[in-house]
Amino acid sequence: MYQYNQIDQTLVDERVEQFRDQTRRFLKGELPEDEFSALRLMNGLYIQRQAPMLRVAVPYGLLSSTQMRKLAHVARTYDRGYGHFTTRTNIQFNWPELAAVPDILAELAQVQMHAIQTSGNCIRNTTTDPYAGVAENELEDPRPYCEIIRQWSTLHPEFAYLPRKFKIAVTGATEDRAASQVHDIGLQMVQNADGEIGFEVLVGGGLGRTPIIGKSIRKFLPKQHLLSYLDAILRVYNLKGRRDNKYKARIKILVEALGPDEFRRLVEEEWAHIRDGELTLTDAEIARAKSFFTLPDYDANAANADAHASLGDSLATDIEFNAWYRHNTLAHRVDGYRIAIVSLKPYLEAPGDITDSQMDAVADLADRYSFGETRATHHQNLVLTDVREGDLYAVWQALAANNLARSNIGTLTDMIVCPGFDFCSLANARTLNISDQINEHFDDMDHLYDLGEIRLNMSGCINACAHHHVADIGILGVDKKGEDWYQISLGGSSKEDARLGKILGRSVPASDVALTVEKILAVYVDQRRENESFAQVVLRVGIKPFKERVYATAH
């Protein structure tokens, strides 16, 4: 994990004091609302439906146990006892008092956290694979490059006022777990014919009202040119991106308007001026970044016979633990260890929410069993990446005692859901009531396990914060004359085979969402062949059979 140096700490501390004075002047009426608005957004503070909302940055989803405990303290002291993890792996607090926000930021600065660039038209938090560094199918750990991008982009003077917000994802595994193809820039680590590792660069992906899969503009970019090439892309976007219409201001619109070949030509032309300049990454600089992500002190004896036998006994005698092991843990590259996923989707609780006591519990588990680190995922869960197999039963028991051990990872109820109309001022429809409805309707875990891996994402408006376009089953809330209706799409994916789902047909009323999902799943069960996933069936048969079942008057 990256540790702040004195320059970093000074920068964050000074920002806190600047915002403290700005907030004081606003509350005394010395600073107009329109001027304060821009300043608070620069510090991650929105005005939402219920109260101010503070979005705290979690760089590439990595949290130390100290930072997690500080988040618990903030939730307990300044909010209503909980926080909400987002698809950008940040955490949001929904109920802070405006006057207390400078104090919150000061507390966060004590543990090297802040809210800088979590809003506004700038480069947002770079995201990555939550299993980076421990995944079996990884070409190289992408986190050092995320950190390099973070340092380059933080308060970058040229890119502080882009046409619109800008999102970057980096992935280093053959399986894309960072949704890199639906980002403004997706960086996928690849190996060329000479065995060198670099990046394939995809540009112009994104969701929202104009969902588009990113276009590859460079199949192989050597590592040392990472920043100079990103700089060239941002320069072209900054110069030619539309600023007259915010709905057409994202880089995806520019790439579509120019065409990927012309956009590539412009980037290469710009890059030619800077490619070997001061942004060139030296081997020493890359090594310095890598030094913050060294391997922990793994127990060479973790895979001993006693631990294996103990795990086997627990799996054989405890059905609930067995289910959690099968669905919430993954293979680790080090023998004797597993990756454990902490589900933030307890039954009838808001997806992605976590209480202060749960945060403290996760921090304690991280310290005791996973080298003091926790990861946030874009699926709105948490991960303990380095758990000895012999400790899994104890970890599960502790998670279960804190309502964090639901064995639903990858199933229908492991939903990505935005807060919707209950909290967000942009939302058109409620989402949390619909996630409850789906949970109540599909409460038989054996049925969910039989259905297999299904990704259901639900957004409360066209801004698509919950990535509904790239889900197996996507649900979009829409407002129709003051009533909530829900549009269903099928067949999307955010993985290496990224694709946009197709709209099934007319939207359904709120009362019918779970019943509609049930009809869709019934078609899947009828149509599936042996070991065929939901996604594979939709690809093979198309959406017509699903449409016929959902809208047939006889059903």
Coordinates of C-alpha atoms in Angstrom, one line a residue, residues 136-414:
E136 CA -4.0 -16.9 -10.4
N137 CA -4.6 -15.7 -14.0
E138 CA -2.7 -12.4 -13.7
L139 CA -0.1 -11.2 -16.1
E140 CA 1.2 -8.5 -13.8
D141 CA 0.0 -6.6 -10.7
P142 CA -1.7 -3.5 -12.1
R143 CA -1.7 -1.6 -8.8
P144 CA 1.7 0.1 -9.2
Y145 CA 0.5 1.6 -12.5
C146 CA -2.8 2.8 -10.8
E147 CA -0.6 4.5 -8.2
I148 CA 1.5 6.1 -10.9
I149 CA -1.7 7.4 -12.6
R150 CA -3.0 8.6 -9.2
Q151 CA 0.0 10.7 -8.5
W152 CA 0.1 12.1 -12.1
S153 CA -3.6 13.0 -12.2
T154 CA -4.0 14.4 -8.6
L155 CA -4.6 18.1 -9.0
H156 CA -3.1 18.0 -12.5
P157 CA -3.4 21.7 -13.5
E158 CA -4.1 21.0 -17.2
F159 CA -6.8 18.5 -16.5
A160 CA -8.7 20.0 -13.6
Y161 CA -11.5 21.3 -15.8
L162 CA -12.1 18.8 -18.5
P163 CA -15.3 18.8 -20.6
R164 CA -16.7 16.1 -18.3
K165 CA -15.6 13.7 -15.6
F166 CA -13.0 11.1 -16.7
K167 CA -12.6 7.6 -15.5
I168 CA -9.7 5.1 -16.0
A169 CA -9.5 1.4 -15.2
V170 CA -6.5 -0.8 -15.3
T171 CA -6.5 -4.6 -15.4
G172 CA -3.6 -7.1 -15.4
A173 CA -5.4 -10.4 -15.6
T174 CA -6.8 -12.4 -18.5
E175 CA -10.2 -12.0 -16.9
D176 CA -11.4 -8.4 -16.9
R177 CA -12.7 -7.8 -13.4
A178 CA -12.4 -4.0 -13.7
A179 CA -15.0 -3.4 -16.4
S180 CA -12.2 -1.7 -18.3
Q181 CA -14.1 -1.6 -21.6
V182 CA -16.8 0.7 -20.3
H183 CA -14.4 3.4 -19.1
D184 CA -13.2 6.6 -20.7
I185 CA -9.8 4.8 -20.9
G186 CA -9.3 1.1 -20.3
L187 CA -5.8 -0.2 -19.8
Q188 CA -5.4 -3.9 -20.2
M189 CA -1.9 -5.4 -19.5
V190 CA -0.8 -7.6 -22.4
Q191 CA 2.3 -9.4 -23.6
N192 CA 3.7 -8.8 -27.1
A193 CA 5.5 -11.2 -29.4
D194 CA 8.9 -10.4 -27.7
G195 CA 7.6 -11.3 -24.3
E196 CA 7.4 -7.7 -23.1
I197 CA 4.5 -6.6 -20.9
G198 CA 2.7 -3.4 -21.8
F199 CA -0.8 -2.0 -22.2
E200 CA -3.6 -2.3 -24.8
V201 CA -5.3 1.1 -24.7
L202 CA -9.0 1.3 -25.1
V203 CA -10.8 4.7 -25.3
G204 CA -14.3 6.0 -25.4
G205 CA -16.2 3.4 -23.4
G206 CA -18.9 4.5 -21.0
L207 CA -22.5 4.0 -19.9
G208 CA -25.1 6.6 -19.0
R209 CA -27.5 7.8 -21.6
T210 CA -25.2 6.9 -24.5
P211 CA -23.7 3.5 -23.6
I212 CA -20.7 2.5 -25.7
I213 CA -18.0 -0.1 -25.5
G214 CA -14.5 1.3 -25.7
K215 CA -12.4 1.2 -28.9
S216 CA -8.8 -0.1 -29.0
I217 CA -6.6 2.6 -30.3
R218 CA -3.2 1.0 -29.5
K219 CA -2.7 -2.8 -29.2
F220 CA 0.6 -2.4 -27.3
L221 CA 2.0 0.5 -25.4
P222 CA 5.3 0.0 -23.6
K223 CA 5.2 0.7 -19.9
Q224 CA 7.6 3.6 -20.0
H225 CA 5.2 5.6 -22.2
L226 CA 2.1 5.1 -20.0
L227 CA 1.8 8.7 -18.7
S228 CA 2.9 10.4 -21.9
Y229 CA 0.3 8.5 -23.9
L230 CA -2.5 9.2 -21.3
D231 CA -1.4 12.8 -21.4
A232 CA -1.8 12.9 -25.2
I233 CA -5.3 11.4 -25.0
L234 CA -6.3 13.9 -22.4
R235 CA -4.9 16.8 -24.4
V236 CA -6.9 15.8 -27.5
Y237 CA -10.0 15.4 -25.4
N238 CA -9.5 18.6 -23.6
L239 CA -9.1 20.5 -26.8
K240 CA -11.8 18.9 -28.9
G241 CA -14.3 17.6 -26.4
R242 CA -17.7 19.4 -26.5
R243 CA -18.4 21.9 -23.7
D244 CA -21.6 23.3 -25.0
N245 CA -23.7 20.3 -24.0
K246 CA -22.8 18.2 -21.0
Y247 CA -24.8 15.3 -22.4
K248 CA -22.4 15.1 -25.3
A249 CA -19.2 16.0 -23.5
R250 CA -17.8 12.6 -22.6
I251 CA -14.9 11.4 -24.6
K252 CA -17.0 8.5 -26.0
I253 CA -19.0 11.1 -27.9
L254 CA -15.9 12.6 -29.4
V255 CA -14.5 9.2 -30.4
E256 CA -17.7 8.3 -32.0
A257 CA -17.9 11.6 -33.8
L258 CA -14.4 11.5 -35.1
G259 CA -14.2 7.8 -35.6
P260 CA -11.6 5.7 -33.7
D261 CA -9.1 5.9 -36.6
E262 CA -9.1 9.7 -36.7
F263 CA -9.0 9.9 -32.9
R264 CA -6.0 7.6 -32.9
R265 CA -4.3 9.7 -35.5
L266 CA -4.8 12.9 -33.4
V267 CA -3.5 11.1 -30.3
E268 CA -0.4 9.7 -32.0
E269 CA 0.2 13.2 -33.5
E270 CA 0.1 14.8 -30.1
W271 CA 2.1 12.0 -28.5
A272 CA 4.9 12.4 -31.1
H273 CA 5.7 15.8 -29.4
I274 CA 5.9 14.4 -25.8
R275 CA 6.6 10.7 -26.0
D276 CA 10.2 10.8 -24.9
G277 CA 9.9 13.8 -22.6
E278 CA 9.7 14.3 -18.8
L279 CA 6.6 12.0 -18.5
T280 CA 8.6 9.0 -19.6
L281 CA 8.7 6.4 -16.8
T282 CA 12.1 5.2 -15.9
D283 CA 12.7 1.7 -14.6
A284 CA 13.6 3.2 -11.3
E285 CA 10.3 5.0 -11.1
I286 CA 8.3 1.9 -11.9
A287 CA 10.4 0.0 -9.4
R288 CA 9.6 2.7 -6.8
A289 CA 5.9 2.3 -7.4
K290 CA 6.2 -1.5 -7.2
S291 CA 7.9 -1.2 -3.9
F292 CA 4.6 -0.1 -2.3
F293 CA 2.9 -3.3 -3.3
T294 CA 5.4 -6.0 -2.2
L295 CA 4.2 -9.5 -1.2
P296 CA 3.2 -9.9 2.4
D297 CA 5.0 -12.3 4.7
Y298 CA 3.1 -15.4 3.7
D299 CA 3.2 -18.4 6.0
A300 CA 5.3 -21.0 4.1
N301 CA 3.6 -23.6 6.3
A302 CA 0.0 -22.5 5.5
A303 CA -0.7 -25.5 3.4
N304 CA 0.2 -28.0 6.1
A305 CA -1.7 -31.2 6.6
D306 CA -3.3 -30.1 9.8
A307 CA -4.8 -27.0 8.3
H308 CA -6.0 -29.0 5.3
A309 CA -7.7 -31.5 7.5
S310 CA -9.2 -28.9 9.7
L311 CA -10.7 -27.1 6.7
G312 CA -12.0 -30.4 5.4
D313 CA -13.7 -31.2 8.6
S314 CA -15.4 -27.8 8.8
L315 CA -16.6 -28.2 5.2
A316 CA -18.0 -31.6 5.9
T317 CA -19.8 -30.8 9.1
D318 CA -21.1 -27.2 8.5
I319 CA -23.4 -26.8 5.5
E320 CA -23.6 -23.0 5.8
F321 CA -19.8 -22.7 5.9
N322 CA -19.5 -25.1 3.0
A323 CA -21.8 -22.8 0.9
W324 CA -19.9 -19.7 1.9
Y325 CA -16.6 -21.4 1.0
R326 CA -17.9 -22.5 -2.4
H327 CA -19.4 -19.1 -3.3
N328 CA -17.5 -16.5 -1.4
T329 CA -13.9 -17.7 -1.6
L330 CA -11.6 -18.0 -4.6
A331 CA -8.3 -19.7 -5.4
H332 CA -5.1 -17.8 -4.4
R333 CA -1.8 -17.9 -6.1
V334 CA -0.1 -18.9 -2.9
D335 CA -0.7 -22.5 -1.8
G336 CA -2.6 -22.7 1.5
Y337 CA -4.4 -19.3 1.1
R338 CA -7.8 -18.2 -0.3
I339 CA -9.4 -14.9 -1.3
A340 CA -12.4 -14.3 0.8
I341 CA -15.2 -12.0 -0.4
V342 CA -17.2 -10.1 2.2
S343 CA -20.8 -9.8 1.0
L344 CA -22.3 -6.3 1.4
K345 CA -25.6 -7.7 0.3
P346 CA -27.2 -9.0 3.5
Y347 CA -30.9 -10.0 3.2
L348 CA -33.1 -6.9 2.9
E349 CA -30.3 -4.5 3.5
A350 CA -29.3 -1.8 1.0
P351 CA -26.6 -3.2 -1.4
G352 CA -23.2 -1.7 -0.7
D353 CA -24.1 -0.3 2.7
I354 CA -22.0 -1.1 5.7
T355 CA -22.4 0.0 9.3
D356 CA -19.7 1.4 11.6
S357 CA -19.6 -1.8 13.7
Q358 CA -19.3 -3.9 10.6
M359 CA -16.4 -1.7 9.4
D360 CA -14.7 -2.2 12.7
A361 CA -15.3 -6.0 12.4
V362 CA -13.8 -6.1 8.9
A363 CA -10.8 -4.1 10.1
D364 CA -10.2 -6.5 13.0
L365 CA -10.4 -9.5 10.6
A366 CA -8.0 -7.8 8.2
D367 CA -5.5 -7.3 11.0
R368 CA -5.8 -10.8 12.3
Y369 CA -6.1 -12.8 9.1
S370 CA -5.2 -10.8 6.0
F371 CA -2.1 -8.6 6.6
G372 CA -4.2 -5.5 7.6
E373 CA -5.7 -4.9 4.1
T374 CA -9.2 -4.8 2.6
R375 CA -10.2 -4.2 -1.0
A376 CA -13.4 -2.7 -2.2
T377 CA -14.9 -4.1 -5.4
H378 CA -17.0 -2.4 -8.2
H379 CA -19.6 -5.0 -7.4
Q380 CA -20.0 -3.2 -4.0
N381 CA -18.5 -5.9 -1.8
L382 CA -15.2 -6.1 0.2
V383 CA -12.4 -8.6 -0.1
L384 CA -9.9 -10.1 2.3
T385 CA -7.3 -11.2 -0.1
D386 CA -4.9 -13.3 1.9
V387 CA -6.7 -15.6 4.3
R388 CA -5.0 -18.9 5.3
E389 CA -7.2 -21.9 4.5
G390 CA -6.9 -23.0 8.1
D391 CA -8.3 -19.6 9.3
L392 CA -11.3 -19.6 6.9
Y393 CA -13.8 -21.1 9.4
A394 CA -12.9 -18.5 12.0
V395 CA -13.2 -15.7 9.5
W396 CA -16.6 -17.0 8.4
Q397 CA -17.9 -17.3 11.9
A398 CA -16.8 -13.7 12.6
L399 CA -18.4 -12.4 9.4
A400 CA -21.6 -14.4 10.1
A401 CA -21.8 -12.8 13.6
N402 CA -21.8 -9.4 11.9
N403 CA -24.3 -10.2 9.1
L404 CA -21.5 -10.1 6.5
A405 CA -21.4 -13.8 5.5
R406 CA -24.3 -14.2 3.1
S407 CA -23.2 -16.8 0.6
N408 CA -24.5 -15.1 -2.4
I409 CA -21.5 -13.9 -4.4
G410 CA -22.2 -14.2 -8.1
T411 CA -25.8 -15.1 -7.6
L412 CA -28.9 -13.1 -8.5
T413 CA -29.0 -11.3 -5.1
D414 CA -25.4 -10.1 -5.4

